[in-house]
PDB file of C-alpha atoms in Angstrom:
ATOM      1  CA  MET R 228     -25.865 -46.925  50.058  1.00  0.00           C
ATOM      2  CA  THR R 229     -24.039 -46.230  46.802  1.00  0.00           C
ATOM      3  CA  ASN R 230     -21.342 -48.461  45.350  1.00  0.00           C
ATOM      4  CA  PHE R 231     -18.706 -45.876  46.240  1.00  0.00           C
ATOM      5  CA  GLU R 232     -19.861 -45.671  49.875  1.00  0.00           C
ATOM      6  CA  ARG R 233     -19.826 -49.464  50.162  1.00  0.00           C
ATOM      7  CA  ILE R 234     -16.269 -49.739  48.793  1.00  0.00           C
ATOM      8  CA  LEU R 235     -15.148 -46.746  50.893  1.00  0.00           C
ATOM      9  CA  LYS R 236     -16.478 -48.422  54.054  1.00  0.00           C
ATOM     10  CA  GLU R 237     -14.691 -51.665  53.142  1.00  0.00           C
ATOM     11  CA  PHE R 238     -11.463 -49.690  52.534  1.00  0.00           C
ATOM     12  CA  ALA R 239     -11.818 -47.903  55.892  1.00  0.00           C
ATOM     13  CA  GLN R 240     -12.400 -51.175  57.766  1.00  0.00           C
ATOM     14  CA  GLU R 241      -9.387 -52.830  56.133  1.00  0.00           C
ATOM     15  CA  THR R 242      -7.204 -49.782  56.861  1.00  0.00           C
ATOM     16  CA  ARG R 243      -8.303 -49.727  60.522  1.00  0.00           C
ATOM     17  CA  ASP R 244      -7.588 -53.461  60.856  1.00  0.00           C
ATOM     18  CA  ALA R 245      -4.149 -52.997  59.262  1.00  0.00           C
ATOM     19  CA  ALA R 246      -3.390 -50.192  61.731  1.00  0.00           C
ATOM     20  CA  LYS R 247      -4.371 -52.512  64.591  1.00  0.00           C
ATOM     21  CA  ARG R 248      -2.034 -55.168  63.212  1.00  0.00           C
ATOM     22  CA  ASN R 249       0.762 -52.577  62.950  1.00  0.00           C
ATOM     23  CA  LEU R 250       0.352 -51.755  66.635  1.00  0.00           C
ATOM     24  CA  GLY R 251       0.181 -55.380  67.689  1.00  0.00           C
ATOM     25  CA  SER R 252       3.115 -56.701  65.717  1.00  0.00           C
ATOM     26  CA  ARG R 253       5.663 -53.912  66.074  1.00  0.00           C
ATOM     27  CA  THR R 254       9.109 -54.937  67.305  1.00  0.00           C
ATOM     28  CA  ILE R 255      11.764 -52.420  68.233  1.00  0.00           C
ATOM     29  CA  GLY R 256      15.100 -53.878  69.282  1.00  0.00           C
ATOM     30  CA  LYS R 257      14.598 -56.797  71.636  1.00  0.00           C
ATOM     31  CA  ASN R 258      11.101 -55.621  72.627  1.00  0.00           C
ATOM     32  CA  LYS R 259       8.800 -58.032  70.776  1.00  0.00           C
ATOM     33  CA  THR R 260       5.567 -56.388  71.955  1.00  0.00           C
ATOM     34  CA  TYR R 261       6.239 -52.661  71.635  1.00  0.00           C
ATOM     35  CA  GLY R 262       3.236 -50.490  72.432  1.00  0.00           C
ATOM     36  CA  VAL R 263       0.841 -53.273  73.372  1.00  0.00           C
ATOM     37  CA  ALA R 264       1.090 -53.405  77.168  1.00  0.00           C
ATOM     38  CA  SER R 265      -2.674 -52.931  77.597  1.00  0.00           C
ATOM     39  CA  ARG R 266      -3.835 -52.993  73.942  1.00  0.00           C
ATOM     40  CA  ALA R 267      -6.060 -50.002  74.813  1.00  0.00           C
ATOM     41  CA  LEU R 268      -4.853 -47.950  71.839  1.00  0.00           C
ATOM     42  CA  GLN R 269      -5.217 -50.895  69.498  1.00  0.00           C
ATOM     43  CA  LYS R 270      -8.825 -51.439  70.629  1.00  0.00           C
ATOM     44  CA  SER R 271      -9.689 -47.728  70.390  1.00  0.00           C
ATOM     45  CA  LEU R 272      -8.878 -47.202  66.698  1.00  0.00           C
ATOM     46  CA  THR R 273     -11.928 -45.943  64.790  1.00  0.00           C
ATOM     47  CA  PHE R 274     -13.011 -44.405  61.525  1.00  0.00           C
ATOM     48  CA  SER R 275     -15.943 -42.309  60.357  1.00  0.00           C
ATOM     49  CA  ILE R 276     -17.282 -41.639  56.878  1.00  0.00           C
ATOM     50  CA  ALA R 277     -18.960 -38.353  55.997  1.00  0.00           C
ATOM     51  CA  GLY R 278     -19.520 -36.760  52.608  1.00  0.00           C
ATOM     52  CA  GLY R 279     -17.385 -39.245  50.717  1.00  0.00           C
ATOM     53  CA  SER R 280     -14.334 -38.843  52.941  1.00  0.00           C
ATOM     54  CA  VAL R 281     -12.907 -40.992  55.732  1.00  0.00           C
ATOM     55  CA  ARG R 282     -11.480 -39.845  59.075  1.00  0.00           C
ATOM     56  CA  PHE R 283      -9.294 -42.225  61.053  1.00  0.00           C
ATOM     57  CA  GLY R 284      -8.485 -41.679  64.712  1.00  0.00           C
ATOM     58  CA  SER R 285      -8.580 -42.676  68.341  1.00  0.00           C
ATOM     59  CA  PRO R 286     -10.189 -40.973  71.336  1.00  0.00           C
ATOM     60  CA  LEU R 287      -7.143 -41.683  73.525  1.00  0.00           C
ATOM     61  CA  PRO R 288      -5.072 -38.572  74.272  1.00  0.00           C
ATOM     62  CA  TYR R 289      -1.704 -40.266  73.661  1.00  0.00           C
ATOM     63  CA  ALA R 290      -2.554 -41.718  70.220  1.00  0.00           C
ATOM     64  CA  GLY R 291      -0.918 -38.813  68.371  1.00  0.00           C
ATOM     65  CA  PHE R 292       2.241 -39.008  70.468  1.00  0.00           C
ATOM     66  CA  LEU R 293       2.652 -42.697  69.673  1.00  0.00           C
ATOM     67  CA  HIS R 294       1.925 -42.195  65.969  1.00  0.00           C
ATOM     68  CA  TRP R 295       4.149 -39.142  65.349  1.00  0.00           C
ATOM     69  CA  GLY R 296       6.648 -39.698  68.154  1.00  0.00           C
ATOM     70  CA  VAL R 297       8.094 -37.057  70.447  1.00  0.00           C
ATOM     71  CA  ASN R 298      11.364 -35.157  69.989  1.00  0.00           C
ATOM     72  CA  GLY R 299      13.731 -35.460  72.930  1.00  0.00           C
ATOM     73  CA  THR R 300      15.890 -32.725  74.359  1.00  0.00           C
ATOM     74  CA  HIS R 301      19.040 -34.367  72.887  1.00  0.00           C
ATOM     75  CA  LYS R 302      17.644 -36.311  69.906  1.00  0.00           C
ATOM     76  CA  LYS R 303      15.101 -35.185  67.296  1.00  0.00           C
ATOM     77  CA  HIS R 304      12.671 -37.454  65.393  1.00  0.00           C
ATOM     78  CA  GLY R 305      11.001 -34.882  63.135  1.00  0.00           C
ATOM     79  CA  SER R 306       7.854 -34.902  65.251  1.00  0.00           C
ATOM     80  CA  PRO R 307       5.459 -32.007  65.872  1.00  0.00           C
ATOM     81  CA  TYR R 308       5.693 -32.820  69.617  1.00  0.00           C
ATOM     82  CA  SER R 309       8.738 -32.184  71.828  1.00  0.00           C
ATOM     83  CA  TYR R 310       9.826 -32.672  75.424  1.00  0.00           C
ATOM     84  CA  THR R 311      11.021 -29.384  76.856  1.00  0.00           C
ATOM     85  CA  THR R 312      10.832 -29.128  80.643  1.00  0.00           C
ATOM     86  CA  LYS R 313       8.469 -31.984  81.439  1.00  0.00           C
ATOM     87  CA  GLN R 314       9.191 -35.692  81.203  1.00  0.00           C
ATOM     88  CA  PRO R 315       6.948 -38.791  81.229  1.00  0.00           C
ATOM     89  CA  PRO R 316       5.299 -39.394  84.614  1.00  0.00           C
ATOM     90  CA  VAL R 317       7.177 -41.834  86.849  1.00  0.00           C
ATOM     91  CA  GLY R 318       3.904 -43.529  87.862  1.00  0.00           C
ATOM     92  CA  ALA R 319       3.121 -44.421  84.239  1.00  0.00           C
ATOM     93  CA  ILE R 320       6.633 -45.848  83.789  1.00  0.00           C
ATOM     94  CA  MET R 321       6.184 -47.927  86.957  1.00  0.00           C
ATOM     95  CA  GLU R 322       2.885 -49.305  85.610  1.00  0.00           C
ATOM     96  CA  TRP R 323       4.595 -50.145  82.319  1.00  0.00           C
ATOM     97  CA  MET R 324       7.438 -51.890  84.191  1.00  0.00           C
ATOM     98  CA  GLU R 325       4.930 -54.011  86.080  1.00  0.00           C
ATOM     99  CA  ALA R 326       2.904 -54.859  82.942  1.00  0.00           C
ATOM    100  CA  LYS R 327       6.067 -55.871  81.065  1.00  0.00           C
ATOM    101  CA  GLY R 328       7.542 -57.773  84.017  1.00  0.00           C
ATOM    102  CA  VAL R 329      10.706 -55.656  84.202  1.00  0.00           C
ATOM    103  CA  ARG R 330      13.087 -56.900  86.897  1.00  0.00           C
ATOM    104  CA  LEU R 331      16.010 -54.865  88.162  1.00  0.00           C
ATOM    105  CA  ARG R 332      19.629 -56.052  88.143  1.00  0.00           C
ATOM    106  CA  ASP R 333      22.746 -54.897  89.959  1.00  0.00           C
ATOM    107  CA  ALA R 334      26.096 -54.012  88.385  1.00  0.00           C
ATOM    108  CA  ASN R 335      27.034 -57.724  88.222  1.00  0.00           C
ATOM    109  CA  GLY R 336      23.854 -58.652  86.348  1.00  0.00           C
ATOM    110  CA  GLN R 337      22.199 -60.365  89.317  1.00  0.00           C
ATOM    111  CA  PHE R 338      18.521 -59.712  90.021  1.00  0.00           C
ATOM    112  CA  ILE R 339      18.002 -57.443  93.024  1.00  0.00           C
ATOM    113  CA  SER R 340      15.196 -57.254  95.528  1.00  0.00           C
ATOM    114  CA  GLN R 341      12.605 -54.706  94.548  1.00  0.00           C
ATOM    115  CA  GLN R 342      11.618 -54.072  98.163  1.00  0.00           C
ATOM    116  CA  LYS R 343      12.001 -50.621  99.666  1.00  0.00           C
ATOM    117  CA  TYR R 344      14.914 -50.208 102.065  1.00  0.00           C
ATOM    118  CA  LYS R 345      16.497 -47.573 104.295  1.00  0.00           C
ATOM    119  CA  SER R 346      19.640 -45.868 103.079  1.00  0.00           C
ATOM    120  CA  LYS R 347      22.583 -46.415 105.430  1.00  0.00           C
ATOM    121  CA  ARG R 348      24.016 -43.022 104.548  1.00  0.00           C
ATOM    122  CA  THR R 349      20.926 -40.760 104.751  1.00  0.00           C
ATOM    123  CA  GLY R 350      18.418 -42.919 106.628  1.00  0.00           C
ATOM    124  CA  LYS R 351      15.718 -42.210 104.014  1.00  0.00           C
ATOM    125  CA  THR R 352      13.514 -44.906 102.506  1.00  0.00           C
ATOM    126  CA  ILE R 353      14.591 -45.823  98.979  1.00  0.00           C
ATOM    127  CA  ASP R 354      12.335 -47.438  96.397  1.00  0.00           C
ATOM    128  CA  PRO R 355      14.532 -49.051  93.718  1.00  0.00           C
ATOM    129  CA  VAL R 356      11.608 -49.428  91.293  1.00  0.00           C
ATOM    130  CA  ARG R 357      10.746 -45.716  91.545  1.00  0.00           C
ATOM    131  CA  ASN R 358      14.424 -44.806  91.086  1.00  0.00           C
ATOM    132  CA  ALA R 359      14.676 -46.994  87.975  1.00  0.00           C
ATOM    133  CA  ALA R 360      11.405 -45.557  86.624  1.00  0.00           C
ATOM    134  CA  PHE R 361      12.750 -42.033  87.149  1.00  0.00           C
ATOM    135  CA  GLY R 362      15.922 -42.941  85.227  1.00  0.00           C
ATOM    136  CA  ILE R 363      13.859 -44.410  82.382  1.00  0.00           C
ATOM    137  CA  ALA R 364      11.627 -41.305  82.277  1.00  0.00           C
ATOM    138  CA  ARG R 365      14.684 -39.035  82.134  1.00  0.00           C
ATOM    139  CA  GLY R 366      16.135 -41.166  79.318  1.00  0.00           C
ATOM    140  CA  ILE R 367      12.870 -40.902  77.382  1.00  0.00           C
ATOM    141  CA  LYS R 368      12.883 -37.123  77.851  1.00  0.00           C
ATOM    142  CA  ARG R 369      16.421 -36.894  76.463  1.00  0.00           C
ATOM    143  CA  LYS R 370      16.101 -39.387  73.596  1.00  0.00           C
ATOM    144  CA  GLY R 371      12.417 -38.846  72.786  1.00  0.00           C
ATOM    145  CA  ILE R 372      10.073 -41.463  71.378  1.00  0.00           C
ATOM    146  CA  LYS R 373      10.297 -42.709  67.820  1.00  0.00           C
ATOM    147  CA  GLY R 374       6.879 -42.703  66.162  1.00  0.00           C
ATOM    148  CA  VAL R 375       5.091 -45.899  65.193  1.00  0.00           C
ATOM    149  CA  LYS R 376       3.289 -44.614  62.100  1.00  0.00           C
ATOM    150  CA  TYR R 377       0.504 -47.182  62.372  1.00  0.00           C
ATOM    151  CA  TRP R 378      -2.123 -45.143  60.442  1.00  0.00           C
ATOM    152  CA  THR R 379       0.277 -43.951  57.748  1.00  0.00           C
ATOM    153  CA  GLU R 380       1.642 -47.443  57.095  1.00  0.00           C
ATOM    154  CA  ALA R 381      -1.861 -48.944  57.040  1.00  0.00           C
ATOM    155  CA  TYR R 382      -3.096 -46.314  54.573  1.00  0.00           C
ATOM    156  CA  GLU R 383      -0.047 -46.714  52.317  1.00  0.00           C
ATOM    157  CA  THR R 384      -0.605 -50.483  52.287  1.00  0.00           C
ATOM    158  CA  MET R 385      -4.353 -50.465  51.663  1.00  0.00           C
ATOM    159  CA  TYR R 386      -4.826 -47.521  49.281  1.00  0.00           C
ATOM    160  CA  PRO R 387      -3.094 -49.140  46.280  1.00  0.00           C
ATOM    161  CA  ARG R 388      -5.313 -52.199  46.753  1.00  0.00           C
ATOM    162  CA  TYR R 389      -8.503 -50.126  46.738  1.00  0.00           C
ATOM    163  CA  ALA R 390      -7.666 -47.221  44.376  1.00  0.00           C
ATOM    164  CA  GLN R 391      -9.012 -48.977  41.277  1.00  0.00           C
ATOM    165  CA  LYS R 392     -12.105 -50.308  43.086  1.00  0.00           C
ATOM    166  CA  LEU R 393     -12.927 -46.842  44.445  1.00  0.00           C
ATOM    167  CA  ALA R 394     -12.541 -45.224  41.008  1.00  0.00           C
ATOM    168  CA  GLU R 395     -14.732 -47.845  39.331  1.00  0.00           C
ATOM    169  CA  ALA R 396     -17.420 -47.563  42.032  1.00  0.00           C
ATOM    170  CA  LYS R 397     -17.480 -43.764  41.683  1.00  0.00           C
ATOM    171  CA  ALA R 398     -17.755 -44.051  37.884  1.00  0.00           C
ATOM    172  CA  GLU R 399     -20.633 -46.552  38.224  1.00  0.00           C
ATOM    173  CA  ASP R 400     -22.487 -44.223  40.585  1.00  0.00           C
ATOM    174  CA  VAL R 401     -22.050 -41.288  38.204  1.00  0.00           C
ATOM    175  CA  ALA R 402     -23.267 -43.411  35.270  1.00  0.00           C
ATOM    176  CA  LEU R 403     -26.359 -44.425  37.243  1.00  0.00           C
ATOM    177  CA  GLN R 404     -27.217 -40.774  37.938  1.00  0.00           C
ATOM    178  CA  ILE R 405     -27.129 -39.748  34.276  1.00  0.00           C
ATOM    179  CA  SER R 406     -30.483 -39.761  32.605  1.00  0.00           C
ATOM    180  CA  ALA R 407     -31.857 -38.275  29.429  1.00  0.00           C
ATOM    181  CA  GLN R 408     -35.297 -36.813  28.865  1.00  0.00           C
ATOM    182  CA  ILE R 409     -36.339 -37.733  25.316  1.00  0.00           C
ATOM    183  CA  GLY R 410     -39.852 -36.601  24.670  1.00  0.00           C
ATOM    184  CA  ASN R 411     -42.040 -38.102  27.394  1.00  0.00           C
ATOM    185  CA  ILE R 412     -39.578 -40.914  28.150  1.00  0.00           C
ATOM    186  CA  THR R 413     -36.652 -40.766  30.577  1.00  0.00           C
ATOM    187  CA  ALA R 414     -33.688 -43.036  29.731  1.00  0.00           C
ATOM    188  CA  THR R 415     -31.210 -44.061  32.428  1.00  0.00           C
ATOM    189  CA  ALA R 416     -28.055 -46.177  32.372  1.00  0.00           C
ATOM    190  CA  LYS R 417     -28.387 -49.653  33.856  1.00  0.00           C
TER     191      LYS R 417
END
């Protein structure tokens, strides 16, 4: 392994760890643990090095949506992704509500029972949690999702720290590859 590859690997590891910290410590509004309900995305962050370049990513299908955000139908975030006719699945919102311990309140601010009940007017069974999840999903569709640029912020933090080290390691490797053939003797830099 060359000096450059060693420093590049160290840079990639530090950048990945910084991205994990960005996901784990993000606060938006009163939500102190934004984006870390299961920590699956945080655990899935990876990097690969090939041919002197680094690729950062995640195998999870929603990683790009969380990084870049999603434009809503009423509010834009400058994202390449947009809600048009579809909205987030109600089941996923219900899982999130359970993971975060969301409890429903009535108009007076009192907690309400989250048990299903029969409507007096229509006689149909009503699930207040599903209704709330549907309202949240519709709100997300309209307002979109602001991106949490965890990779971009990590890269912008770590690159200035490693720029000089990477340049020096590359220069050392080039100097080690230079040799001169003088007569029958080969001279190399040490």
